[in-house]
PDB file of C-alpha atoms in Angstrom:
ATOM      1  CA  MET A   1       2.193  18.542 -15.041  1.00  0.00           C
ATOM      2  CA  GLU A   2       1.292  16.232 -17.888  1.00  0.00           C
ATOM      3  CA  LEU A   3      -1.380  13.536 -17.557  1.00  0.00           C
ATOM      4  CA  ASN A   4      -0.462   9.883 -17.967  1.00  0.00           C
ATOM      5  CA  THR A   5      -2.615   7.408 -19.925  1.00  0.00           C
ATOM      6  CA  VAL A   6      -5.156   6.899 -17.123  1.00  0.00           C
ATOM      7  CA  GLY A   7      -5.330  10.639 -16.450  1.00  0.00           C
ATOM      8  CA  LYS A   8      -5.999  11.369 -20.151  1.00  0.00           C
ATOM      9  CA  LYS A   9      -8.860   8.857 -20.158  1.00  0.00           C
ATOM     10  CA  LEU A  10     -10.361  10.494 -17.067  1.00  0.00           C
ATOM     11  CA  LYS A  11     -10.097  13.920 -18.726  1.00  0.00           C
ATOM     12  CA  GLU A  12     -11.803  12.535 -21.861  1.00  0.00           C
ATOM     13  CA  ARG A  13     -14.672  11.369 -19.632  1.00  0.00           C
ATOM     14  CA  GLY A  14     -15.175  14.960 -18.480  1.00  0.00           C
ATOM     15  CA  LEU A  15     -13.151  15.256 -15.271  1.00  0.00           C
ATOM     16  CA  LYS A  16     -11.425  18.574 -14.674  1.00  0.00           C
ATOM     17  CA  TYR A  17      -7.646  18.532 -14.266  1.00  0.00           C
ATOM     18  CA  LYS A  18      -7.882  19.611 -10.610  1.00  0.00           C
ATOM     19  CA  ASP A  19     -10.200  16.640  -9.865  1.00  0.00           C
ATOM     20  CA  ILE A  20      -7.802  14.041 -11.286  1.00  0.00           C
ATOM     21  CA  SER A  21      -5.641  12.352  -8.625  1.00  0.00           C
ATOM     22  CA  VAL A  22      -1.990  13.423  -8.547  1.00  0.00           C
ATOM     23  CA  HIS A  23      -1.069   9.808  -9.225  1.00  0.00           C
ATOM     24  CA  TYR A  24      -2.514  10.148 -12.735  1.00  0.00           C
ATOM     25  CA  ARG A  25      -0.710  13.397 -13.488  1.00  0.00           C
ATOM     26  CA  SER A  26       2.629  11.790 -14.365  1.00  0.00           C
ATOM     27  CA  GLU A  27       4.046   8.521 -15.638  1.00  0.00           C
ATOM     28  CA  ASP A  28       5.310   7.756 -12.130  1.00  0.00           C
ATOM     29  CA  TYR A  29       2.460   5.542 -10.910  1.00  0.00           C
ATOM     30  CA  VAL A  30       1.841   1.836 -10.460  1.00  0.00           C
ATOM     31  CA  ASN A  31       0.580   0.433 -13.753  1.00  0.00           C
ATOM     32  CA  LEU A  32      -1.764  -2.444 -12.855  1.00  0.00           C
ATOM     33  CA  LYS A  33      -1.264  -4.241 -16.188  1.00  0.00           C
ATOM     34  CA  LYS A  34       2.522  -4.256 -15.760  1.00  0.00           C
ATOM     35  CA  TRP A  35       2.119  -5.195 -12.117  1.00  0.00           C
ATOM     36  CA  MET A  36      -0.066  -8.208 -12.905  1.00  0.00           C
ATOM     37  CA  ALA A  37       2.590  -9.574 -15.304  1.00  0.00           C
ATOM     38  CA  PRO A  38       4.691 -12.461 -13.980  1.00  0.00           C
ATOM     39  CA  ARG A  39       7.758 -11.352 -12.023  1.00  0.00           C
ATOM     40  CA  GLY A  40      10.074 -13.276  -9.740  1.00  0.00           C
ATOM     41  CA  THR A  41       8.318 -12.101  -6.577  1.00  0.00           C
ATOM     42  CA  ARG A  42       6.536 -13.862  -3.722  1.00  0.00           C
ATOM     43  CA  ASN A  43       3.130 -13.081  -5.277  1.00  0.00           C
ATOM     44  CA  THR A  44       3.784 -14.443  -8.768  1.00  0.00           C
ATOM     45  CA  ALA A  45       1.204 -17.267  -8.539  1.00  0.00           C
ATOM     46  CA  ILE A  46      -1.426 -14.945  -7.095  1.00  0.00           C
ATOM     47  CA  LYS A  47      -0.764 -12.282  -9.744  1.00  0.00           C
ATOM     48  CA  GLN A  48      -1.113 -14.835 -12.540  1.00  0.00           C
ATOM     49  CA  THR A  49      -4.339 -16.325 -11.188  1.00  0.00           C
ATOM     50  CA  LYS A  50      -5.694 -12.925 -10.109  1.00  0.00           C
ATOM     51  CA  ILE A  51      -6.885 -14.153  -6.723  1.00  0.00           C
ATOM     52  CA  ASN A  52      -7.618 -11.680  -3.948  1.00  0.00           C
ATOM     53  CA  GLU A  53      -4.929 -12.514  -1.386  1.00  0.00           C
ATOM     54  CA  TYR A  54      -7.045 -11.029   1.415  1.00  0.00           C
ATOM     55  CA  THR A  55     -10.325 -12.881   0.755  1.00  0.00           C
ATOM     56  CA  GLY A  56      -9.343 -15.874  -1.403  1.00  0.00           C
ATOM     57  CA  GLU A  57     -11.941 -14.898  -4.035  1.00  0.00           C
ATOM     58  CA  LYS A  58     -11.295 -14.497  -7.752  1.00  0.00           C
ATOM     59  CA  LEU A  59     -10.786 -10.880  -8.801  1.00  0.00           C
ATOM     60  CA  LYS A  60     -12.821  -9.216 -11.515  1.00  0.00           C
ATOM     61  CA  ARG A  61     -10.685  -7.025 -13.760  1.00  0.00           C
ATOM     62  CA  VAL A  62     -12.990  -3.991 -13.382  1.00  0.00           C
ATOM     63  CA  ASN A  63     -13.030  -4.300  -9.602  1.00  0.00           C
ATOM     64  CA  THR A  64      -9.285  -4.801  -9.008  1.00  0.00           C
ATOM     65  CA  GLN A  65      -7.067  -2.418  -7.068  1.00  0.00           C
ATOM     66  CA  VAL A  66      -3.507  -2.596  -5.807  1.00  0.00           C
ATOM     67  CA  ASP A  67      -3.167  -2.332  -2.032  1.00  0.00           C
ATOM     68  CA  HIS A  68      -0.114  -1.530   0.068  1.00  0.00           C
ATOM     69  CA  MET A  69       0.069  -4.388   2.566  1.00  0.00           C
ATOM     70  CA  VAL A  70       1.964  -2.092   4.954  1.00  0.00           C
ATOM     71  CA  SER A  71       0.196   1.198   4.261  1.00  0.00           C
ATOM     72  CA  LYS A  72       2.127   4.335   3.421  1.00  0.00           C
ATOM     73  CA  ALA A  73       0.604   5.973   6.506  1.00  0.00           C
ATOM     74  CA  ASP A  74       1.704   3.089   8.756  1.00  0.00           C
ATOM     75  CA  ALA A  75       5.213   3.297   7.309  1.00  0.00           C
ATOM     76  CA  HIS A  76       5.229   7.031   7.990  1.00  0.00           C
ATOM     77  CA  TYR A  77       4.233   6.608  11.632  1.00  0.00           C
ATOM     78  CA  THR A  78       6.519   3.656  12.411  1.00  0.00           C
ATOM     79  CA  GLY A  79       9.817   4.944  11.098  1.00  0.00           C
ATOM     80  CA  GLY A  80       9.417   6.573   7.694  1.00  0.00           C
ATOM     81  CA  VAL A  81       8.589  10.056   8.956  1.00  0.00           C
ATOM     82  CA  ASN A  82      12.054  11.351   8.043  1.00  0.00           C
ATOM     83  CA  TRP A  83      12.457   9.494   4.754  1.00  0.00           C
ATOM     84  CA  SER A  84      13.249  11.510   1.654  1.00  0.00           C
ATOM     85  CA  SER A  85      10.504  11.829  -0.956  1.00  0.00           C
ATOM     86  CA  THR A  86      12.538   9.474  -3.176  1.00  0.00           C
ATOM     87  CA  LYS A  87      12.588   6.761  -0.506  1.00  0.00           C
ATOM     88  CA  LYS A  88       8.851   7.241   0.188  1.00  0.00           C
ATOM     89  CA  ARG A  89       8.120   6.860  -3.515  1.00  0.00           C
ATOM     90  CA  ALA A  90      10.302   3.727  -3.675  1.00  0.00           C
ATOM     91  CA  PHE A  91       8.370   2.268  -0.725  1.00  0.00           C
ATOM     92  CA  GLY A  92       5.041   3.097  -2.367  1.00  0.00           C
ATOM     93  CA  HIS A  93       6.057   1.272  -5.560  1.00  0.00           C
ATOM     94  CA  TRP A  94       7.905  -1.659  -3.972  1.00  0.00           C
ATOM     95  CA  MET A  95       6.433  -4.789  -5.548  1.00  0.00           C
ATOM     96  CA  GLU A  96       6.732  -7.016  -2.476  1.00  0.00           C
ATOM     97  CA  ASN A  97       4.360  -4.715  -0.571  1.00  0.00           C
ATOM     98  CA  LEU A  98       1.696  -4.560  -3.295  1.00  0.00           C
ATOM     99  CA  VAL A  99      -1.242  -6.957  -3.225  1.00  0.00           C
ATOM    100  CA  PRO A 100      -4.131  -7.373  -5.691  1.00  0.00           C
ATOM    101  CA  THR A 101      -7.473  -6.893  -3.995  1.00  0.00           C
ATOM    102  CA  ASP A 102     -10.985  -5.697  -4.740  1.00  0.00           C
ATOM    103  CA  ASN A 103     -12.198  -2.113  -4.253  1.00  0.00           C
ATOM    104  CA  GLN A 104     -14.331  -2.877  -1.197  1.00  0.00           C
ATOM    105  CA  THR A 105     -11.599  -4.742   0.701  1.00  0.00           C
ATOM    106  CA  ASN A 106      -9.069  -2.028  -0.123  1.00  0.00           C
ATOM    107  CA  MET A 107     -11.417   0.682   1.152  1.00  0.00           C
ATOM    108  CA  LEU A 108     -12.202  -1.289   4.336  1.00  0.00           C
ATOM    109  CA  LYS A 109      -8.509  -1.821   5.055  1.00  0.00           C
ATOM    110  CA  GLY A 110      -7.501   1.741   4.250  1.00  0.00           C
ATOM    111  CA  ALA A 111      -4.382   2.719   6.218  1.00  0.00           C
ATOM    112  CA  LYS A 112      -5.111   0.361   9.119  1.00  0.00           C
ATOM    113  CA  SER A 113      -2.276  -1.648  10.642  1.00  0.00           C
ATOM    114  CA  ALA A 114      -2.358  -5.205  12.037  1.00  0.00           C
ATOM    115  CA  PRO A 115      -4.337  -4.574  15.274  1.00  0.00           C
ATOM    116  CA  LYS A 116      -7.240  -2.985  13.415  1.00  0.00           C
ATOM    117  CA  TRP A 117      -7.321  -5.123  10.263  1.00  0.00           C
ATOM    118  CA  GLN A 118      -6.279  -8.614   9.136  1.00  0.00           C
ATOM    119  CA  PRO A 119      -7.258 -10.523   5.987  1.00  0.00           C
ATOM    120  CA  LYS A 120     -10.041 -13.112   6.095  1.00  0.00           C
ATOM    121  CA  VAL A 121      -7.723 -15.853   4.759  1.00  0.00           C
ATOM    122  CA  ASN A 122      -3.968 -16.474   4.578  1.00  0.00           C
ATOM    123  CA  LYS A 123      -3.385 -14.643   7.882  1.00  0.00           C
ATOM    124  CA  LYS A 124      -0.031 -16.286   8.632  1.00  0.00           C
ATOM    125  CA  THR A 125       1.275 -15.730   5.097  1.00  0.00           C
ATOM    126  CA  TRP A 126       0.085 -12.123   5.267  1.00  0.00           C
ATOM    127  CA  ALA A 127       1.699 -11.575   8.691  1.00  0.00           C
ATOM    128  CA  ASP A 128       5.013 -13.072   7.527  1.00  0.00           C
ATOM    129  CA  ALA A 129       5.046 -10.825   4.442  1.00  0.00           C
ATOM    130  CA  TYR A 130       3.979  -7.816   6.554  1.00  0.00           C
ATOM    131  CA  ILE A 131       6.882  -8.445   8.956  1.00  0.00           C
ATOM    132  CA  ALA A 132       9.330  -8.991   6.060  1.00  0.00           C
ATOM    133  CA  THR A 133       8.275  -5.652   4.533  1.00  0.00           C
ATOM    134  CA  LYS A 134       8.740  -3.821   7.821  1.00  0.00           C
ATOM    135  CA  LYS A 135      12.172  -5.432   8.302  1.00  0.00           C
ATOM    136  CA  HIS A 136      13.277  -4.640   4.751  1.00  0.00           C
ATOM    137  CA  TRP A 137      12.410  -0.949   5.168  1.00  0.00           C
ATOM    138  CA  GLY A 138      13.687  -0.650   8.763  1.00  0.00           C
ATOM    139  CA  LEU A 139      10.241   0.099  10.173  1.00  0.00           C
ATOM    140  CA  GLY A 140       9.077  -0.654  13.686  1.00  0.00           C
ATOM    141  CA  VAL A 141       5.773  -1.722  15.201  1.00  0.00           C
ATOM    142  CA  LEU A 142       3.540  -0.305  17.890  1.00  0.00           C
ATOM    143  CA  LYS A 143       2.923  -2.410  21.032  1.00  0.00           C
ATOM    144  CA  GLY A 144      -0.555  -3.571  19.959  1.00  0.00           C
ATOM    145  CA  GLU A 145       0.707  -4.404  16.486  1.00  0.00           C
ATOM    146  CA  SER A 146       3.541  -6.459  17.977  1.00  0.00           C
ATOM    147  CA  LYS A 147       1.104  -8.577  20.029  1.00  0.00           C
ATOM    148  CA  VAL A 148      -1.198  -9.225  17.073  1.00  0.00           C
ATOM    149  CA  LEU A 149       1.679 -10.273  14.791  1.00  0.00           C
ATOM    150  CA  LYS A 150       3.100 -12.584  17.485  1.00  0.00           C
ATOM    151  CA  ASN A 151      -0.345 -14.200  17.984  1.00  0.00           C
ATOM    152  CA  ILE A 152      -0.809 -14.771  14.242  1.00  0.00           C
ATOM    153  CA  THR A 153       2.670 -16.135  13.508  1.00  0.00           C
ATOM    154  CA  GLY A 154       3.241 -17.879  16.834  1.00  0.00           C
ATOM    155  CA  LYS A 155       6.775 -16.509  17.085  1.00  0.00           C
ATOM    156  CA  GLU A 156       8.765 -13.386  17.904  1.00  0.00           C
ATOM    157  CA  HIS A 157       9.057 -11.087  14.897  1.00  0.00           C
ATOM    158  CA  GLY A 158      12.248  -9.221  15.846  1.00  0.00           C
ATOM    159  CA  LEU A 159      10.893  -5.782  14.970  1.00  0.00           C
ATOM    160  CA  LYS A 160      11.641  -2.783  17.144  1.00  0.00           C
ATOM    161  CA  ILE A 161       8.689  -1.525  19.180  1.00  0.00           C
ATOM    162  CA  VAL A 162       8.381   2.196  18.504  1.00  0.00           C
ATOM    163  CA  PRO A 163       6.406   4.798  20.427  1.00  0.00           C
ATOM    164  CA  PRO A 164       3.429   6.312  18.628  1.00  0.00           C
ATOM    165  CA  ILE A 165       4.242   9.655  17.020  1.00  0.00           C
ATOM    166  CA  GLN A 166       1.933  12.623  16.706  1.00  0.00           C
ATOM    167  CA  ARG A 167       0.361  13.376  13.371  1.00  0.00           C
ATOM    168  CA  THR A 168       2.591  15.633  11.315  1.00  0.00           C
ATOM    169  CA  LYS A 169       1.978  18.226   8.627  1.00  0.00           C
ATOM    170  CA  THR A 170       2.876  15.800   5.834  1.00  0.00           C
ATOM    171  CA  CYS A 171       0.669  14.830   2.940  1.00  0.00           C
ATOM    172  CA  LEU A 172       0.632  11.042   2.805  1.00  0.00           C
ATOM    173  CA  THR A 173      -0.858  11.049  -0.695  1.00  0.00           C
ATOM    174  CA  CYS A 174       2.120  12.600  -2.421  1.00  0.00           C
ATOM    175  CA  HIS A 175       4.673  12.299   0.413  1.00  0.00           C
ATOM    176  CA  VAL A 176       5.829  15.921   0.534  1.00  0.00           C
ATOM    177  CA  PRO A 177       5.688  18.407   3.400  1.00  0.00           C
ATOM    178  CA  ASN A 178       2.451  20.351   3.556  1.00  0.00           C
ATOM    179  CA  LYS A 179       3.305  24.050   3.268  1.00  0.00           C
ATOM    180  CA  ARG A 180      -0.200  25.250   4.176  1.00  0.00           C
ATOM    181  CA  LYS A 181      -0.706  26.555   7.706  1.00  0.00           C
TER     182      LYS A 181
END
């Protein structure tokens, strides 16, 4: 597989091909510069001002990451388990679910859903967007997640409550079945 621009820069800095993330081994990745450009989405003002939607602080270019508001893992466990790899990739790159944040906040949030993590500021806006994303992709919520979202928004969200599923042999990084046993 060929390296994209970011992958080539990492290789120039001395990283071995096997140590470079799969997301930098093709042109099919989220380009932060293109993402930060104005688009007709709900986050246009935030993207232009480069404000961390989770903390309210100004973002530093070197410390900026793109976070999935509804994590790929959460999507997998609340309805996306049987999605095709094409649909999983579309979800991972869907602009309405991507939020600019700093490295530390992104690492703290990880793949946590609403009961285990909420932003420091803009909680209602975040919860409304979180619910809209889940509705758009036909995802459900777990019982605890449902309660938290109802408490934050003060209203019923209309999402289906789904039972927790067991962890599966699926790689959530690249969204393909894991063939190793």
